[in-house]
Amino acid sequence: MTNPIPPRLSGIMTALVTPFKNGVVDHDTLAEHIQWQILSGIEGLVPCGTTGEAPTLSWDERLKIIRTTVRVSKGRVPVIAGTGTNSTELTVAYTSAAESCGADAALVVTPYYNKPSQNGIAHHFETIAQRVKLPIFIYNVPSRTGADLSLQTLDRLAQIPSIIGIKDATGDMRRVDEVRHTFQNRFILLSGHDATAHAFNLTGGNGTISVIANVLPHVCVAMHNACRKNDWPTARYIQQRLQPVLSALDLDTNPCSIKSALKHRRGMSDELRLPLVPVSEETAHQIRLALDELGGPAAGGQIPQDNVKTDAVEGLSKMLSAPLAWRL
């Protein structure tokens, strides 16, 4: 039950937003955003997930977004396409289409709203794996789906070679410890919860599919580099510096908040699709304040943006009390 972890399917990845312009997907802005993410050191891209407003995307829009992501990335980083729905047949179709578009893997959420039994969840993933060859990451986010994934179900799915990993967005650190202890290296374990990402990865995780990386990719890269080195003080310090931003983003639903952050930092539109709407002015103000505080006056250590792909912030753990000016 032990498989080597494919290095190209681990590390810090970005759950991409879907930019809109007058109700239409803005592929030019998406391409620019992807390029910036890669140049900032991000190790994987995840289009058409929760952050990408997948439930409101049409069939054609999903495929074009995946194609844009694959085209712009040019094989520099893997593309894990969100293909999960609450219909097994539709999920098979989306996953097969993602494969034809050149995606490296699929992110498949546990079926939502239907509230299937554990047996139903297992059959869902077994059917997808039988009919599509693309490697699959199971996405477990019970706060949105209303269905949790048990260890017993995971044990059953562990017998399927193409199910290679799990994105866990529960925020429960016991999960990563239990799964790692039970299944050793059978699964790639990715955090889907930014607030606990450092602890997840220092406890046995292999990376994160991050929302906040949309706006602070180099900071997330630095934190994950620290985790790779088992540098707990540096990882904890970076996470502590991120916490006010994370708290501000939690004032509204994802991706409403992260689009507000991108509007402030990158000049991107905060347009969303109904039933989602832009955050209130008060929430936007709190997000701006948190981001501006993080990127305050230069003092203390800096992250060298041109080296973020390979180097963590050397010696950062020695100056935990000093302000840190993140270069954006």
GROMACS .gro file of C-alpha atoms in nm:
model
  328
    1MET     CA    1   0.000   0.000   0.000
    2THR     CA    2   0.303   0.229  -0.032
    3ASN     CA    3   0.352   0.433  -0.348
    4PRO     CA    4   0.619   0.697  -0.410
    5ILE     CA    5   0.480   1.052  -0.410
    6PRO     CA    6   0.500   1.197  -0.765
    7PRO     CA    7   0.690   1.523  -0.708
    8ARG     CA    8   0.490   1.707  -0.975
    9LEU     CA    9   0.165   1.638  -0.795
   10SER     CA   10   0.260   1.776  -0.456
   11GLY     CA   11   0.364   2.107  -0.305
   12ILE     CA   12   0.189   2.442  -0.304
   13MET     CA   13  -0.087   2.475  -0.565
   14THR     CA   14  -0.335   2.753  -0.633
   15ALA     CA   15  -0.711   2.701  -0.645
   16LEU     CA   16  -0.760   2.944  -0.932
   17VAL     CA   17  -1.032   3.206  -0.938
   18THR     CA   18  -1.232   3.245  -1.259
   19PRO     CA   19  -1.218   3.609  -1.374
   20PHE     CA   20  -1.534   3.746  -1.535
   21LYS     CA   21  -1.593   4.051  -1.751
   22ASN     CA   22  -1.953   4.154  -1.812
   23GLY     CA   23  -2.072   3.802  -1.732
   24VAL     CA   24  -1.821   3.627  -1.960
   25VAL     CA   25  -1.507   3.437  -1.859
   26ASP     CA   26  -1.210   3.672  -1.906
   27HIS     CA   27  -0.945   3.439  -2.052
   28ASP     CA   28  -0.688   3.714  -2.102
   29THR     CA   29  -0.693   3.802  -1.732
   30LEU     CA   30  -0.692   3.433  -1.642
   31ALA     CA   31  -0.383   3.380  -1.857
   32GLU     CA   32  -0.204   3.674  -1.694
   33HIS     CA   33  -0.297   3.544  -1.350
   34ILE     CA   34  -0.167   3.195  -1.430
   35GLN     CA   35   0.161   3.334  -1.561
   36TRP     CA   36   0.211   3.541  -1.245
   37GLN     CA   37   0.135   3.240  -1.027
   38ILE     CA   38   0.396   3.025  -1.202
   39LEU     CA   39   0.661   3.299  -1.196
   40SER     CA   40   0.595   3.338  -0.824
   41GLY     CA   41   0.692   2.976  -0.765
   42ILE     CA   42   0.353   2.805  -0.743
   43GLU     CA   43   0.390   2.432  -0.812
   44GLY     CA   44   0.045   2.344  -0.945
   45LEU     CA   45  -0.277   2.497  -1.073
   46VAL     CA   46  -0.632   2.389  -0.993
   47PRO     CA   47  -0.896   2.544  -1.221
   48CYS     CA   48  -1.272   2.489  -1.200
   49GLY     CA   49  -1.291   2.418  -0.829
   50THR     CA   50  -1.491   2.587  -0.556
   51THR     CA   51  -1.274   2.899  -0.583
   52GLY     CA   52  -1.328   2.894  -0.960
   53GLU     CA   53  -1.709   2.905  -0.917
   54ALA     CA   54  -1.744   2.571  -1.093
   55PRO     CA   55  -2.115   2.522  -1.009
   56THR     CA   56  -2.206   2.821  -1.228
   57LEU     CA   57  -1.979   2.737  -1.522
   58SER     CA   58  -2.125   2.586  -1.837
   59TRP     CA   59  -1.979   2.278  -2.005
   60ASP     CA   60  -1.801   2.489  -2.269
   61GLU     CA   61  -1.671   2.735  -2.012
   62ARG     CA   62  -1.518   2.462  -1.801
   63LEU     CA   63  -1.338   2.308  -2.095
   64LYS     CA   64  -1.209   2.642  -2.221
   65ILE     CA   65  -1.080   2.734  -1.873
   66ILE     CA   66  -0.895   2.403  -1.845
   67ARG     CA   67  -0.753   2.447  -2.196
   68THR     CA   68  -0.636   2.800  -2.111
   69THR     CA   69  -0.469   2.676  -1.793
   70VAL     CA   70  -0.294   2.392  -1.977
   71ARG     CA   71  -0.190   2.619  -2.265
   72VAL     CA   72  -0.044   2.894  -2.048
   73SER     CA   73   0.128   2.658  -1.803
   74LYS     CA   74   0.308   2.486  -2.095
   75GLY     CA   75   0.391   2.187  -1.878
   76ARG     CA   76   0.585   2.397  -1.627
   77VAL     CA   77   0.348   2.292  -1.349
   78PRO     CA   78   0.075   2.026  -1.335
   79VAL     CA   79  -0.289   2.113  -1.388
   80ILE     CA   80  -0.541   1.940  -1.162
   81ALA     CA   81  -0.885   2.015  -1.304
   82GLY     CA   82  -1.192   2.032  -1.084
   83THR     CA   83  -1.442   1.790  -1.237
   84GLY     CA   84  -1.663   1.680  -0.948
   85THR     CA   85  -2.039   1.724  -0.936
   86ASN     CA   86  -2.324   1.555  -0.747
   87SER     CA   87  -2.401   1.345  -1.056
   88THR     CA   88  -2.177   1.046  -1.121
   89GLU     CA   89  -2.251   1.044  -1.496
   90LEU     CA   90  -2.178   1.415  -1.532
   91THR     CA   91  -1.859   1.380  -1.329
   92VAL     CA   92  -1.743   1.099  -1.559
   93ALA     CA   93  -1.810   1.327  -1.858
   94TYR     CA   94  -1.627   1.626  -1.706
   95THR     CA   95  -1.330   1.411  -1.602
   96SER     CA   96  -1.303   1.251  -1.945
   97ALA     CA   97  -1.319   1.596  -2.105
   98ALA     CA   98  -1.049   1.729  -1.870
   99GLU     CA   99  -0.827   1.441  -1.976
  100SER     CA  100  -0.879   1.529  -2.342
  101CYS     CA  101  -0.790   1.891  -2.262
  102GLY     CA  102  -0.450   1.787  -2.127
  103ALA     CA  103  -0.509   1.803  -1.751
  104ASP     CA  104  -0.262   1.602  -1.543
  105ALA     CA  105  -0.519   1.493  -1.284
  106ALA     CA  106  -0.876   1.554  -1.169
  107LEU     CA  107  -1.003   1.691  -0.839
  108VAL     CA  108  -1.333   1.517  -0.763
  109VAL     CA  109  -1.542   1.637  -0.471
  110THR     CA  110  -1.758   1.396  -0.273
  111PRO     CA  111  -2.116   1.428  -0.408
  112TYR     CA  112  -2.294   1.723  -0.250
  113TYR     CA  113  -2.661   1.786  -0.166
  114ASN     CA  114  -2.764   1.424  -0.240
  115LYS     CA  115  -2.612   1.317   0.097
  116PRO     CA  116  -2.510   0.968  -0.023
  117SER     CA  117  -2.415   0.688   0.215
  118GLN     CA  118  -2.052   0.581   0.246
  119ASN     CA  119  -2.135   0.295   0.009
  120GLY     CA  120  -2.276   0.545  -0.239
  121ILE     CA  121  -1.965   0.763  -0.215
  122ALA     CA  122  -1.745   0.458  -0.278
  123HIS     CA  123  -1.950   0.354  -0.581
  124HIS     CA  124  -1.930   0.710  -0.715
  125PHE     CA  125  -1.549   0.711  -0.717
  126GLU     CA  126  -1.522   0.349  -0.830
  127THR     CA  127  -1.739   0.424  -1.133
  128ILE     CA  128  -1.535   0.730  -1.230
  129ALA     CA  129  -1.207   0.540  -1.193
  130GLN     CA  130  -1.338   0.252  -1.404
  131ARG     CA  131  -1.438   0.478  -1.691
  132VAL     CA  132  -1.162   0.742  -1.695
  133LYS     CA  133  -0.786   0.688  -1.682
  134LEU     CA  134  -0.698   1.031  -1.543
  135PRO     CA  135  -0.542   1.025  -1.192
  136ILE     CA  136  -0.796   1.133  -0.929
  137PHE     CA  137  -0.770   1.339  -0.612
  138ILE     CA  138  -1.064   1.295  -0.375
  139TYR     CA  139  -1.183   1.629  -0.240
  140ASN     CA  140  -1.332   1.602   0.108
  141VAL     CA  141  -1.505   1.920   0.224
  142PRO     CA  142  -1.803   1.819   0.442
  143SER     CA  143  -1.881   2.181   0.536
  144ARG     CA  144  -1.995   2.234   0.175
  145THR     CA  145  -2.108   1.887   0.070
  146GLY     CA  146  -2.288   1.760   0.379
  147ALA     CA  147  -2.107   1.426   0.339
  148ASP     CA  148  -1.786   1.324   0.513
  149LEU     CA  149  -1.543   1.057   0.396
  150SER     CA  150  -1.473   0.779   0.647
  151LEU     CA  151  -1.147   0.589   0.686
  152GLN     CA  152  -1.335   0.271   0.598
  153THR     CA  153  -1.446   0.416   0.266
  154LEU     CA  154  -1.096   0.543   0.201
  155ASP     CA  155  -0.962   0.193   0.268
  156ARG     CA  156  -1.195   0.061   0.000
  157LEU     CA  157  -1.088   0.331  -0.247
  158ALA     CA  158  -0.721   0.268  -0.169
  159GLN     CA  159  -0.749  -0.045  -0.381
  160ILE     CA  160  -0.794   0.169  -0.695
  161PRO     CA  161  -0.452   0.271  -0.836
  162SER     CA  162  -0.578   0.580  -1.021
  163ILE     CA  163  -0.706   0.739  -0.699
  164ILE     CA  164  -0.377   0.891  -0.597
  165GLY     CA  165  -0.454   1.155  -0.339
  166ILE     CA  166  -0.686   1.347  -0.109
  167LYS     CA  167  -0.754   1.715  -0.068
  168ASP     CA  168  -0.870   1.754   0.291
  169ALA     CA  169  -1.051   2.078   0.372
  170THR     CA  170  -1.183   1.980   0.714
  171GLY     CA  171  -0.918   2.172   0.907
  172ASP     CA  172  -0.898   1.873   1.145
  173MET     CA  173  -0.531   1.791   1.205
  174ARG     CA  174  -0.623   1.446   1.332
  175ARG     CA  175  -0.722   1.355   0.976
  176VAL     CA  176  -0.378   1.387   0.823
  177ASP     CA  177  -0.224   1.196   1.111
  178GLU     CA  178  -0.483   0.917   1.089
  179VAL     CA  179  -0.462   0.883   0.711
  180ARG     CA  180  -0.082   0.890   0.710
  181HIS     CA  181  -0.066   0.635   0.991
  182THR     CA  182  -0.324   0.404   0.831
  183PHE     CA  183  -0.218   0.428   0.466
  184GLN     CA  184   0.149   0.529   0.495
  185ASN     CA  185   0.245   0.680   0.157
  186ARG     CA  186  -0.045   0.534  -0.040
  187PHE     CA  187  -0.205   0.878  -0.090
  188ILE     CA  188  -0.075   1.225  -0.168
  189LEU     CA  189  -0.221   1.439   0.110
  190LEU     CA  190  -0.305   1.799   0.023
  191SER     CA  191  -0.453   2.052   0.261
  192GLY     CA  192  -0.753   2.248   0.142
  193HIS     CA  193  -0.764   2.472   0.449
  194ASP     CA  194  -0.526   2.769   0.445
  195ALA     CA  195  -0.560   2.844   0.816
  196THR     CA  196  -0.406   2.510   0.915
  197ALA     CA  197  -0.187   2.444   0.609
  198HIS     CA  198   0.143   2.480   0.793
  199ALA     CA  199   0.042   2.231   1.064
  200PHE     CA  200  -0.104   1.993   0.802
  201ASN     CA  201   0.222   1.985   0.608
  202LEU     CA  202   0.445   1.961   0.912
  203THR     CA  203   0.229   1.671   1.039
  204GLY     CA  204   0.266   1.461   0.726
  205GLY     CA  205   0.100   1.643   0.438
  206ASN     CA  206   0.248   1.674   0.090
  207GLY     CA  207   0.121   2.021   0.000
  208THR     CA  208  -0.176   2.254  -0.018
  209ILE     CA  209  -0.439   2.357  -0.269
  210SER     CA  210  -0.459   2.715  -0.153
  211VAL     CA  211  -0.708   2.998  -0.195
  212ILE     CA  212  -0.490   3.271  -0.046
  213ALA     CA  213  -0.212   3.179  -0.291
  214ASN     CA  214  -0.417   3.363  -0.554
  215VAL     CA  215  -0.310   3.691  -0.399
  216LEU     CA  216   0.002   3.597  -0.199
  217PRO     CA  217   0.168   3.316  -0.397
  218HIS     CA  218   0.528   3.389  -0.297
  219VAL     CA  219   0.435   3.397   0.072
  220CYS     CA  220   0.271   3.055   0.041
  221VAL     CA  221   0.575   2.925  -0.146
  222ALA     CA  222   0.805   3.043   0.133
  223MET     CA  223   0.588   2.875   0.396
  224HIS     CA  224   0.586   2.544   0.211
  225ASN     CA  225   0.961   2.559   0.155
  226ALA     CA  226   0.998   2.597   0.532
  227CYS     CA  227   0.772   2.294   0.584
  228ARG     CA  228   0.989   2.089   0.347
  229LYS     CA  229   1.290   2.172   0.563
  230ASN     CA  230   1.096   2.088   0.879
  231ASP     CA  231   1.159   2.447   0.984
  232TRP     CA  232   0.872   2.481   1.228
  233PRO     CA  233   0.962   2.833   1.357
  234THR     CA  234   0.967   2.982   1.007
  235ALA     CA  235   0.649   2.806   0.893
  236ARG     CA  236   0.469   2.911   1.210
  237TYR     CA  237   0.590   3.270   1.179
  238ILE     CA  238   0.470   3.300   0.820
  239GLN     CA  239   0.136   3.145   0.914
  240GLN     CA  240   0.101   3.390   1.202
  241ARG     CA  241   0.169   3.682   0.967
  242LEU     CA  242  -0.095   3.546   0.728
  243GLN     CA  243  -0.358   3.502   0.998
  244PRO     CA  244  -0.505   3.856   0.988
  245VAL     CA  245  -0.551   3.823   0.611
  246LEU     CA  246  -0.709   3.480   0.652
  247SER     CA  247  -0.944   3.618   0.918
  248ALA     CA  248  -1.045   3.903   0.689
  249LEU     CA  249  -1.108   3.663   0.400
  250ASP     CA  250  -1.331   3.455   0.629
  251LEU     CA  251  -1.570   3.750   0.666
  252ASP     CA  252  -1.744   3.637   0.348
  253THR     CA  253  -1.775   3.325   0.135
  254ASN     CA  254  -1.499   3.195  -0.090
  255PRO     CA  255  -1.438   3.317  -0.362
  256CYS     CA  256  -1.608   3.650  -0.287
  257SER     CA  257  -1.334   3.755  -0.045
  258ILE     CA  258  -1.036   3.645  -0.252
  259LYS     CA  259  -1.172   3.832  -0.554
  260SER     CA  260  -1.193   4.144  -0.337
  261ALA     CA  261  -0.830   4.088  -0.234
  262LEU     CA  262  -0.725   4.048  -0.598
  263LYS     CA  263  -0.906   4.367  -0.690
  264HIS     CA  264  -0.707   4.553  -0.425
  265ARG     CA  265  -0.366   4.397  -0.496
  266ARG     CA  266  -0.379   4.312  -0.866
  267GLY     CA  267  -0.650   4.536  -1.009
  268MET     CA  268  -0.860   4.237  -1.112
  269SER     CA  269  -1.237   4.257  -1.132
  270ASP     CA  270  -1.432   4.131  -0.832
  271GLU     CA  271  -1.722   4.026  -1.055
  272LEU     CA  272  -1.893   3.703  -0.950
  273ARG     CA  273  -2.181   3.492  -1.074
  274LEU     CA  274  -2.509   3.483  -0.890
  275PRO     CA  275  -2.597   3.367  -0.635
  276LEU     CA  276  -2.257   3.501  -0.524
  277VAL     CA  277  -2.215   3.878  -0.499
  278PRO     CA  278  -1.918   4.105  -0.417
  279VAL     CA  279  -1.835   4.158  -0.051
  280SER     CA  280  -1.971   4.456   0.139
  281GLU     CA  281  -1.766   4.775   0.152
  282GLU     CA  282  -1.692   4.711   0.520
  283THR     CA  283  -1.558   4.362   0.445
  284ALA     CA  284  -1.357   4.495   0.150
  285HIS     CA  285  -1.211   4.759   0.383
  286GLN     CA  286  -1.106   4.493   0.636
  287ILE     CA  287  -0.944   4.286   0.359
  288ARG     CA  288  -0.754   4.590   0.231
  289LEU     CA  289  -0.633   4.675   0.581
  290ALA     CA  290  -0.509   4.321   0.645
  291LEU     CA  291  -0.324   4.303   0.313
  292ASP     CA  292  -0.169   4.648   0.358
  293GLU     CA  293  -0.053   4.557   0.708
  294LEU     CA  294   0.113   4.242   0.576
  295GLY     CA  295   0.293   4.441   0.308
  296GLY     CA  296   0.388   4.730   0.536
  297PRO     CA  297   0.702   4.943   0.547
  298ALA     CA  298   1.026   4.760   0.469
  299ALA     CA  299   1.189   4.623   0.781
  300GLY     CA  300   1.326   4.290   0.881
  301GLY     CA  301   1.366   4.007   0.632
  302GLN     CA  302   1.238   3.997   0.279
  303ILE     CA  303   1.149   3.708   0.054
  304PRO     CA  304   1.363   3.728  -0.262
  305GLN     CA  305   1.096   3.688  -0.528
  306ASP     CA  306   1.340   3.572  -0.795
  307ASN     CA  307   1.443   3.275  -0.582
  308VAL     CA  308   1.109   3.164  -0.442
  309LYS     CA  309   1.105   2.845  -0.647
  310THR     CA  310   1.403   2.694  -0.465
  311ASP     CA  311   1.480   2.885  -0.148
  312ALA     CA  312   1.292   2.948   0.173
  313VAL     CA  313   1.366   3.261   0.372
  314GLU     CA  314   1.704   3.172   0.518
  315GLY     CA  315   1.741   3.269   0.880
  316LEU     CA  316   1.384   3.389   0.916
  317SER     CA  317   1.338   3.178   1.229
  318LYS     CA  318   1.612   3.382   1.397
  319MET     CA  319   1.418   3.708   1.372
  320LEU     CA  320   1.067   3.611   1.468
  321SER     CA  321   1.007   3.938   1.651
  322ALA     CA  322   1.099   4.156   1.351
  323PRO     CA  323   0.841   4.292   1.105
  324LEU     CA  324   0.845   4.124   0.768
  325ALA     CA  325   0.793   4.318   0.446
  326TRP     CA  326   0.648   4.085   0.186
  327ARG     CA  327   0.746   4.202  -0.159
  328LEU     CA  328   0.434   4.194  -0.379
   0.00000   0.00000   0.00000
